[in-house]
Each structure stands twice: as C-alpha cells, then as structure tokens.
C-alpha cells in the first residue's frame, strides 16, 4: 500500500470519495458542503485514475469527460485542499470495506468526517454501502454524512453520463448548464494544413489526443485560452470533408479580433454554443461564404449578450 499517494501525515481531514468525472455542479456542491463542515480541518477529495469499468469491462467503460490532470485542477478550483488520485488496480479493487477504511481513510488521511452520496459503494464487489461506512466510522472514530443528489428543476439528477451524452450529440448548452462552466479540451498547439490563414481565419489547432472529451463534430462558438488569456472564438471539430487530405478529427479555434503565435504552447478550447454540422462544400469560395456566416452569427451572439467571456 506504500505506493499509494496518501499523505500519512496525521493532519485531521474531512473527506469525500468518488469518480468525480467532469466535476459538474453536483460534484462542486459536494465539495462546498464538505468545506462548510470542515471547521478548519483539511478538505480532501479522493478520486481514481480511471473508471472501475476500465479494469472489469473495458469495452463498457465510458470515455472520461476530463483527463486526470484536468479533474484534479477542477476539484482544487472547487475548494479541495488536497486531491488524492488512487490507482484503480486489481489490488485496490480487492480491498474489503474494512481494509479500505483502515488503509485509506484512517491511516492514510486521518479522516474525522466522511461525506458521500446516497448511492456510494466501496470495497470488493461494491460490498460496502453508506450504512457499512457509518458502522465502520463508529468503530474507527469518524463521522459519516450522507448528501442527497443534486437535481435540476423537475427532479432531474445531474450526472456525468447525461453530460457525456449531451457533448456527443453536440448539445454543449446543456453540458455547460450541468457543468456550471463550458466544457473544455486542451492540448499542444501544432501546425495544421495552414489553410486557416488562406481562408482568412487563422486557427489554433490542437494536437491529436488532447485532454478532455471532444464533442460531436461540428461548428461551435466558444472560448479559446492561450497563455492564460481568454478570447471569444469560432471552433471547428471534425475532418473538414471539403479537403481530402484531412485524415483525423481536429479541434481548431479562431480567436476573434486577436492575433498571436501559439505554436508549441498549450491552449484550452471551451464550447458554449452549437452552430451547425460539419459540411462538405463544392468549392473553397463556398466554404469561405459559410465561414463568413458562422462568424457573423457569433458576432450577433456577442452583440445580444448570449456569448461573452
């Protein structure tokens, strides 16, 4: 167990545990509730380096909304003092509920309070539930608080799977509402086919396999962050079928009213509004007309206050 990233420092901590995929408004509320109860104690979020299904049934494992690094940053932004990322290995999955409590919560984190959701399960085969944790808390000397699910009006539960489905269908407006912020992907800015400048819209082109779930191919309005500064942008996701030499889906963003050389830096692209499907145009001139309309639509959204930083 010594290779687990646990502090073992004896600092009194309040702890919550979960996958926290996407770090949506429900997850943020959990951290806020934990901080409210902290009373000067360290606020710790325990999460995992992969979805459990990645170990047990990889074909059914959902694509993560965020990379591990993005998730850690989002949890820290939500108010966590310490984020512990445990490797979800065969060894870890075999722990009994009592072993998990002893090794992770007590010896590793010095937990005096643990806050979990109503459907929390832990230990080998999901043998432990909230009642199990409460009983073990009484034995090991920590309190357990059960937090109800965060729901939208109408009782719809906020969930990572709902956000994932929204992104994969291009519904970034719903994803933004459930996340409490625009969904973002990030990666190294690389050289593309240099067509953006020729077309009049130079773009920030992210490397393949960038961090974060890439939404459905299409044209979006949103935000691009370069060197810590945000710019309103038009974004293209896909292969751009007008040109036959584009062989992979690309994420490209054109920052409005800004020029910079971002090659070799890391950029972050946030998706706020869907504009249209990716189309194959019969000529470059027709494509340019479509691009002009896209950016006219984006500027109209800015003028109406629909799109803003």
XYZ file of C-alpha atoms in Angstrom:
309
model
C 0.000 0.000 0.000
C 3.003 2.306 0.448
C 2.980 3.334 -3.218
C -0.483 4.922 -2.896
C -0.359 8.736 -2.949
C -1.633 9.140 0.623
C -0.079 11.730 2.960
C 0.087 9.616 6.182
C 0.780 12.897 7.984
C -1.763 12.774 10.824
C -3.484 16.018 9.754
C -7.177 15.984 10.723
C -9.182 15.799 7.499
C -12.731 15.856 6.167
C -13.018 13.574 3.157
C -15.280 12.783 0.232
C -14.816 9.947 -2.261
C -15.990 9.432 -5.835
C -15.208 9.251 -9.541
C -15.980 12.983 -9.992
C -15.945 12.669 -13.770
C -16.380 16.128 -15.246
C -16.548 17.840 -11.826
C -20.103 19.035 -12.535
C -22.361 21.219 -10.366
C -23.315 18.207 -8.247
C -19.684 17.399 -7.528
C -18.953 21.043 -6.758
C -21.821 21.088 -4.288
C -20.355 18.039 -2.544
C -17.010 19.839 -2.111
C -18.796 23.016 -0.968
C -20.748 21.037 1.630
C -17.547 19.371 2.789
C -15.794 22.717 3.160
C -18.790 24.070 5.091
C -18.351 21.269 7.621
C -14.548 21.439 7.727
C -14.240 23.864 10.671
C -10.535 24.354 9.983
C -9.821 20.762 9.025
C -8.174 19.819 5.746
C -10.640 19.259 2.873
C -9.670 16.108 0.950
C -11.218 14.661 -2.207
C -10.366 11.042 -3.017
C -10.834 10.003 -6.624
C -9.442 7.444 -9.070
C -7.176 7.398 -12.103
C -9.764 5.564 -14.224
C -13.344 4.379 -14.239
C -13.719 0.998 -12.458
C -15.140 -0.489 -15.658
C -11.765 0.158 -17.306
C -10.492 -2.675 -15.123
C -13.508 -5.009 -15.114
C -15.147 -4.443 -18.515
C -13.076 -2.083 -20.698
C -15.474 -2.163 -23.654
C -18.248 -0.722 -21.479
C -16.076 1.887 -19.777
C -17.295 5.407 -20.624
C -14.912 7.927 -22.104
C -13.777 10.302 -19.353
C -15.023 13.876 -19.633
C -11.718 15.207 -18.317
C -8.153 13.985 -18.081
C -6.906 13.170 -14.591
C -4.926 16.429 -14.536
C -7.992 18.446 -15.577
C -10.079 16.720 -12.930
C -7.564 17.457 -10.185
C -7.421 21.124 -11.191
C -11.225 21.406 -11.296
C -11.556 19.830 -7.844
C -8.952 22.204 -6.447
C -10.824 25.125 -8.023
C -13.974 23.808 -6.326
C -12.374 24.128 -2.906
C -10.381 20.960 -2.193
C -7.178 21.457 -0.215
C -5.869 18.064 -1.310
C -6.916 15.773 -4.152
C -5.785 12.154 -3.823
C -5.844 10.134 -7.054
C -5.783 6.431 -6.256
C -4.791 3.950 -8.971
C -7.782 1.688 -9.549
C -5.848 -1.569 -9.795
C -6.710 -5.202 -9.174
C -5.086 -4.889 -5.741
C -7.180 -1.848 -4.863
C -10.406 -3.422 -6.167
C -9.828 -6.442 -3.895
C -9.853 -4.424 -0.662
C -12.639 -5.272 1.741
C -14.689 -2.321 3.060
C -12.850 -2.540 6.396
C -9.441 -2.572 4.688
C -10.357 0.459 2.592
C -11.463 2.384 5.663
C -8.380 1.422 7.678
C -5.744 1.850 4.951
C -7.108 4.872 3.099
C -9.408 6.879 5.345
C -7.849 6.282 8.762
C -4.139 5.515 8.329
C -3.682 7.432 5.080
C -5.872 10.506 5.586
C -6.670 10.785 9.309
C -10.334 11.311 8.445
C -12.614 12.618 11.182
C -15.601 13.135 8.831
C -16.507 11.436 5.555
C -19.196 12.831 3.247
C -20.644 10.604 0.499
C -23.651 10.387 -1.795
C -26.663 8.164 -1.187
C -25.530 5.586 -3.770
C -21.934 5.337 -2.537
C -20.425 1.840 -2.748
C -16.935 0.705 -1.778
C -14.863 -2.400 -1.160
C -14.502 -5.555 -3.232
C -17.558 -6.168 -5.377
C -19.182 -2.993 -4.044
C -19.883 -4.822 -0.789
C -19.870 -1.634 1.295
C -22.672 0.960 1.282
C -23.370 4.104 3.322
C -24.635 2.037 6.275
C -21.435 -0.038 6.183
C -19.335 3.120 6.179
C -21.331 4.514 9.114
C -20.743 1.349 11.133
C -17.024 1.380 10.351
C -16.883 5.078 11.186
C -18.231 4.343 14.661
C -15.549 1.674 15.052
C -12.631 3.757 13.753
C -13.706 7.127 15.154
C -15.020 9.265 12.293
C -18.461 10.667 11.426
C -20.327 9.937 8.189
C -22.633 12.429 6.427
C -24.895 11.360 3.576
C -25.598 14.006 0.931
C -28.627 13.772 -1.366
C -28.204 14.004 -5.127
C -28.121 17.459 -6.715
C -31.060 17.781 -9.106
C -32.282 20.320 -11.619
C -35.802 21.721 -11.603
C -38.172 18.842 -12.236
C -36.017 16.432 -10.233
C -33.549 15.513 -12.998
C -30.336 14.220 -11.403
C -27.125 15.889 -12.509
C -24.862 13.118 -13.794
C -21.672 12.648 -15.770
C -23.441 10.310 -18.196
C -26.030 12.990 -19.037
C -23.224 15.462 -19.737
C -21.362 12.918 -21.859
C -24.474 12.214 -23.922
C -25.041 15.950 -24.396
C -21.486 16.546 -25.629
C -21.560 13.591 -28.012
C -24.785 14.953 -29.524
C -23.406 18.493 -29.803
C -25.652 19.893 -27.075
C -22.963 21.968 -25.386
C -25.571 24.342 -23.935
C -26.944 21.569 -21.721
C -23.413 20.418 -20.891
C -22.497 23.963 -19.815
C -25.565 24.191 -17.559
C -24.783 20.856 -15.870
C -21.076 21.551 -15.507
C -21.546 25.113 -14.310
C -18.945 26.187 -16.888
C -18.152 25.481 -20.550
C -16.700 22.057 -21.263
C -13.051 22.428 -22.241
C -10.447 20.404 -24.068
C -6.789 21.305 -24.129
C -3.623 20.311 -25.867
C -0.440 21.424 -27.519
C -0.917 23.818 -30.447
C 0.504 22.180 -33.571
C 0.863 23.076 -37.225
C -2.101 22.003 -39.322
C -2.539 22.412 -43.063
C -2.178 26.207 -42.791
C -5.491 26.724 -44.596
C -6.930 28.996 -41.945
C -4.748 31.914 -42.950
C -5.511 31.376 -46.614
C -9.242 31.345 -45.864
C -8.928 34.462 -43.723
C -9.438 32.674 -40.397
C -6.116 31.544 -38.855
C -6.761 28.880 -36.240
C -5.294 27.349 -33.112
C -5.029 23.661 -33.995
C -4.818 21.236 -31.054
C -2.700 18.109 -31.163
C -4.308 14.704 -31.595
C -5.415 13.014 -28.342
C -5.846 16.287 -26.493
C -7.161 16.277 -22.912
C -10.926 16.161 -22.386
C -13.797 14.572 -24.280
C -14.120 16.101 -27.745
C -17.765 16.924 -28.596
C -19.625 15.836 -31.718
C -18.060 17.080 -34.978
C -19.495 20.441 -35.888
C -19.002 24.185 -35.745
C -19.302 25.878 -32.352
C -18.990 29.237 -30.659
C -16.900 29.366 -27.533
C -13.693 30.447 -25.876
C -10.018 29.748 -26.509
C -7.450 30.304 -23.765
C -3.875 30.984 -24.846
C -1.116 31.832 -22.363
C -3.693 32.366 -19.632
C -5.840 34.834 -21.607
C -9.371 34.066 -22.872
C -10.671 35.064 -26.301
C -14.104 34.571 -27.859
C -13.784 32.120 -30.717
C -15.303 30.138 -33.517
C -14.459 26.441 -33.218
C -14.428 23.596 -35.714
C -14.406 19.929 -34.704
C -14.015 17.242 -37.353
C -12.193 16.282 -40.530
C -13.388 19.151 -42.782
C -14.600 16.959 -45.683
C -14.117 19.784 -48.218
C -10.450 18.770 -48.215
C -9.453 15.158 -48.792
C -6.073 15.354 -47.051
C -7.538 15.760 -43.549
C -7.465 12.249 -42.087
C -8.306 12.822 -38.413
C -10.816 14.770 -36.384
C -9.306 18.112 -35.442
C -10.162 20.752 -32.877
C -9.450 24.191 -34.345
C -10.339 27.554 -32.832
C -10.211 31.015 -34.391
C -9.947 33.792 -31.810
C -11.978 36.833 -32.773
C -10.120 40.134 -33.060
C -6.840 38.678 -31.844
C -3.614 37.574 -33.460
C -0.862 35.598 -31.778
C 1.646 32.832 -32.401
C 0.563 29.956 -30.182
C 2.589 27.145 -31.743
C 4.263 24.973 -29.129
C 2.127 26.301 -26.275
C -0.820 24.608 -24.578
C -4.237 26.041 -25.453
C -7.642 25.313 -23.979
C -10.849 25.387 -26.027
C -14.248 25.804 -24.363
C -17.541 25.024 -26.106
C -20.578 27.210 -25.334
C -22.932 27.109 -28.361
C -23.629 24.780 -31.286
C -23.786 26.489 -34.696
C -24.041 23.827 -37.391
C -22.919 20.427 -38.661
C -19.637 19.994 -40.498
C -20.365 20.138 -44.224
C -18.600 19.267 -47.458
C -18.583 22.294 -49.776
C -18.181 22.093 -53.549
C -15.577 24.867 -53.638
C -13.295 26.891 -51.393
C -15.316 30.014 -52.222
C -18.496 28.352 -50.929
C -16.653 27.336 -47.760
C -15.499 30.932 -47.238
C -19.088 32.169 -47.567
C -20.139 29.663 -44.887
C -17.294 30.765 -42.606
C -18.318 34.413 -43.033
C -21.844 33.473 -41.947
C -20.554 31.487 -38.959
C -18.589 34.449 -37.669
C -21.414 36.867 -38.406
C -23.636 34.614 -36.270
C -21.039 34.596 -33.492
C -20.730 38.388 -33.545
C -24.520 38.649 -33.378
C -24.485 36.388 -30.305
C -21.889 38.666 -28.727
C -23.956 41.770 -29.540
C -27.035 40.196 -27.939
C -25.071 39.214 -24.830
C -25.595 35.498 -25.483
C -21.861 34.864 -25.860
C -19.359 36.515 -23.557
C -16.222 35.758 -21.588
